[in-house]
Coordinates of C-alpha atoms in Angstrom, one line a residue:
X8 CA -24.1 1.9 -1.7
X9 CA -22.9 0.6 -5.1
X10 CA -19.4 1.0 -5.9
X11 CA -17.0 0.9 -8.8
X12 CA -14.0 0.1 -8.7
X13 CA -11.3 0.4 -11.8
X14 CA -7.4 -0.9 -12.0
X15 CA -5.7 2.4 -10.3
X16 CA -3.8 4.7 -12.9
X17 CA -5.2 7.1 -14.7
X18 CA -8.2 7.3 -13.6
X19 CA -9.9 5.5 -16.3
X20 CA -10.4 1.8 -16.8
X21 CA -7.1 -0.5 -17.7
X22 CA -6.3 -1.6 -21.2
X23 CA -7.3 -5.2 -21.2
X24 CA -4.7 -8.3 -22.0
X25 CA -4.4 -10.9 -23.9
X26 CA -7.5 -12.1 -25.9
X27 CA -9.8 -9.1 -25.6
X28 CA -8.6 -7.0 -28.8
X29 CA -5.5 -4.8 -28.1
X30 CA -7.0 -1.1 -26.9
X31 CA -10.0 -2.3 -25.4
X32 CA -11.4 -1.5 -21.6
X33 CA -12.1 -3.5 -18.8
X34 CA -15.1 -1.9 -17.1
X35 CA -15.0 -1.7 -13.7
X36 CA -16.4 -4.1 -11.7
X37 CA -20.1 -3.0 -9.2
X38 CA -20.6 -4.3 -5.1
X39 CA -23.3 -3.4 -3.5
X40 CA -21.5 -2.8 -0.1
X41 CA -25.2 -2.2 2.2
X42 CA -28.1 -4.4 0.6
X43 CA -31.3 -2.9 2.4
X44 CA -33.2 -6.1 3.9
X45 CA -30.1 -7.8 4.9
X46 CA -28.4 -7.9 7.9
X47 CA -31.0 -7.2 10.3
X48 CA -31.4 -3.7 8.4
X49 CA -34.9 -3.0 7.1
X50 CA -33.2 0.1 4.9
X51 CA -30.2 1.5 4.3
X52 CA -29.3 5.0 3.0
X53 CA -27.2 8.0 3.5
X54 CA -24.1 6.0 2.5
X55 CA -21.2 7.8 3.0
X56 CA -17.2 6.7 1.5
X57 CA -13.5 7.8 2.0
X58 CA -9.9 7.1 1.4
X59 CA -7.6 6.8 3.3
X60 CA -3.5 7.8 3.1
X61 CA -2.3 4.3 2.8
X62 CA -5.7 3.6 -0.1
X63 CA -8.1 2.0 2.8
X64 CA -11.7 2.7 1.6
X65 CA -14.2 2.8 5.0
X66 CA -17.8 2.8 3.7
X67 CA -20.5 3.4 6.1
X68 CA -24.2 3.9 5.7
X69 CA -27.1 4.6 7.5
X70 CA -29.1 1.3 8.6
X71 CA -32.9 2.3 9.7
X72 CA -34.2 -0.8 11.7
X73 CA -37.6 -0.8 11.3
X74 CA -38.5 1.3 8.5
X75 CA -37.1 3.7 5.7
X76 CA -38.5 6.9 7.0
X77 CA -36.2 10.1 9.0
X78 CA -37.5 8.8 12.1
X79 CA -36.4 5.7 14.2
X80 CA -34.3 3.5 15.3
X81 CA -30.6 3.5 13.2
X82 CA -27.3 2.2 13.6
X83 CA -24.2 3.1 11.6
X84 CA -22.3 0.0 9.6
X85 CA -19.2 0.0 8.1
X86 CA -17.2 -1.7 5.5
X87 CA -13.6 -1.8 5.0
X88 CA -11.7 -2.6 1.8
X89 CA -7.6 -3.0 1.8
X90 CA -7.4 -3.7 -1.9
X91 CA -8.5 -0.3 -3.4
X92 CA -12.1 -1.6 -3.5
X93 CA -11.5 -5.2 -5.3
X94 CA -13.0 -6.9 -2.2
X95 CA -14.7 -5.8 1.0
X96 CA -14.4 -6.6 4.8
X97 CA -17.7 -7.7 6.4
X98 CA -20.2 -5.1 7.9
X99 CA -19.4 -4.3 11.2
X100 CA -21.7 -2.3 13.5
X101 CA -20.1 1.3 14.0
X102 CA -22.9 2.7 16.0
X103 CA -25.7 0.5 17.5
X104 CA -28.1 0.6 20.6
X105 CA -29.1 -2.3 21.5
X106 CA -32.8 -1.0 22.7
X107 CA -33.2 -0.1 19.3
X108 CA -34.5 3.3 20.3
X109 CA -31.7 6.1 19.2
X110 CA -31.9 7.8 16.3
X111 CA -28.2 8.1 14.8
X112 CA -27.1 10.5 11.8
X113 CA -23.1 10.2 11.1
X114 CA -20.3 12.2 8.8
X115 CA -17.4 10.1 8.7
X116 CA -13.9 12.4 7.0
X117 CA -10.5 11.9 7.3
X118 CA -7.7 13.8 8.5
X119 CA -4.7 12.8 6.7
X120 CA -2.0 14.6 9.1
X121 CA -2.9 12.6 11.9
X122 CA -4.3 9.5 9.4
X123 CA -7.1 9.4 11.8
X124 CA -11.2 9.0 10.5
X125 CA -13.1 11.0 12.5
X126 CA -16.6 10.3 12.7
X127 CA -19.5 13.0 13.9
X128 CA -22.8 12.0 14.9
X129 CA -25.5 12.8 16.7
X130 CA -27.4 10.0 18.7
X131 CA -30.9 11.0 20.6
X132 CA -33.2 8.7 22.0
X133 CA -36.2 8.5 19.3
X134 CA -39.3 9.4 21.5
X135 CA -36.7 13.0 22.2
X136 CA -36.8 13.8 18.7
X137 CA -37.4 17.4 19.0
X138 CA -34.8 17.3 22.3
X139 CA -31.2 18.6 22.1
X140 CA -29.2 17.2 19.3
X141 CA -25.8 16.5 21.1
X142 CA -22.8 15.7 18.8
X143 CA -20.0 13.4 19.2
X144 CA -17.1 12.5 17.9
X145 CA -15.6 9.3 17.7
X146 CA -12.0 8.7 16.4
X147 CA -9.6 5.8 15.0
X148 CA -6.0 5.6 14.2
X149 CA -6.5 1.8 13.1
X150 CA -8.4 2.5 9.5
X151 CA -11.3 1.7 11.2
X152 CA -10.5 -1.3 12.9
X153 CA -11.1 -0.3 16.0
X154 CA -12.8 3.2 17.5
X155 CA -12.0 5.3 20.7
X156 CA -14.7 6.3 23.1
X157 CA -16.8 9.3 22.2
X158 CA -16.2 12.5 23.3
X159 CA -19.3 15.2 23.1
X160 CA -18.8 18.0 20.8
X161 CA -19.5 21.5 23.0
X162 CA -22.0 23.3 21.1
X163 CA -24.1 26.6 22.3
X164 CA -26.8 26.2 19.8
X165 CA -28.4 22.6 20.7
X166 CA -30.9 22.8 18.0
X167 CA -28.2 21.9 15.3
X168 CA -29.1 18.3 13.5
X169 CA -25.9 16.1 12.3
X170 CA -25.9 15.7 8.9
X171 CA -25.8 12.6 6.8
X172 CA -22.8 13.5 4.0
X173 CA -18.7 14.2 4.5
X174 CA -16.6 16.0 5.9
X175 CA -13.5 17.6 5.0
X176 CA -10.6 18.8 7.0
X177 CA -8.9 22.2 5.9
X178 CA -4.8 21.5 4.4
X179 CA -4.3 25.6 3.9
X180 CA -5.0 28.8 5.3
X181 CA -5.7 30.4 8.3
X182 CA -7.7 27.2 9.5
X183 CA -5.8 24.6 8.4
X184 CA -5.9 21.1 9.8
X185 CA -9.8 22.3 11.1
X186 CA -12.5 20.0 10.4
X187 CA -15.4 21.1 8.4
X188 CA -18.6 19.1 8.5
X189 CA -21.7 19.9 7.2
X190 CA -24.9 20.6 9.6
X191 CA -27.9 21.7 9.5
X192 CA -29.8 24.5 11.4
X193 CA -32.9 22.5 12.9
X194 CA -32.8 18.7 14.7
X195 CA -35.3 17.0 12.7
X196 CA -37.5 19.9 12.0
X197 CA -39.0 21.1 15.1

């Protein structure tokens, strides 16, 4: 995940100072958050980024262990950033088994009401790959800082794979204040 970050205003770069010719722009300034190879992570991908209410930016990505491909063993990192992306918290591990055998694909959105992230995943034991995909939710209140217990998403069609993107949650209508996160018909194609 590379990200760039400009001074906050406009939405366009800031007019430089002193010394640097009066008009011109400062371009914004480029972190690679998840550097694949590093961190114990063969790969990473699917990285995924939101704001919160008070301008908290939680990163996450997928980290695939031992490879690059859909299958195998995964955990879910996460960086923080409470300077509107100037500099970055270490990666923590959101999602992790320590076996090294679940297969874990996450949405992470935010629900500004209730200032919590919400994050929806599916975790399934990698030799079960054509198994149930069972989703869960995981919640903070702390801008990631810390992250209550799952709780498993009831579902009637178990055959519907998490996806790997974000969510949204509804602020009008007749389903306001539901979440709305992307899935896809078929668990890993089988």
């Amino acid at each position: 995940l590379l990200v760039a970050t400009a001074v906050a205003g406009s939405g366009r770069a800031a007019v430089a100072g002193a010394g640097s010719g009066a008009g011109a722009q400062v371009p914004p300034t480029l972190d690679s958050l998840f550097v694949s190879g590093t961190l114990g992570i063969n790969t990473f991908r699917v990285p995924n980024i939101v704001t919160t209410a008070n301008g908290t930016l939680i990163a996450i990505a997928q980290g695939k262990l031992f490879g690059h491909g859909d299958n195998g063993a995964t955990s879910i990192l996460m960086r923080r950033s409470d300077t509107a992306g100037r500099s970055w918290e270490p990666a923590t591990v959101v999602l992790s088994d320590p076996t090294n055998s679940s297969e874990f694909d996450a949405v992470l959105s935010y629900e500004p009401v209730g200032n919590t992230l919400i994050l929806v995943y599916q975790a399934m034991k990698v030799r079960d790959l054509c198994g149930p995909c069972v989703q869960n939710v995981r919640r903070s209140t702390t801008y990631g800082r810390s992250w209550g217990a799952p709780t498993q998403v009831p579902s009637v069609n178990t055959t519907g794979g998490g996806g790997v993107s974000s969510g949204v949650v509804l602020t009008r209508g007749k389903y306001k204040g539901r979440l709305l996160v992307p899935q896809r018909h078929d668990c890993h194609g089988c």
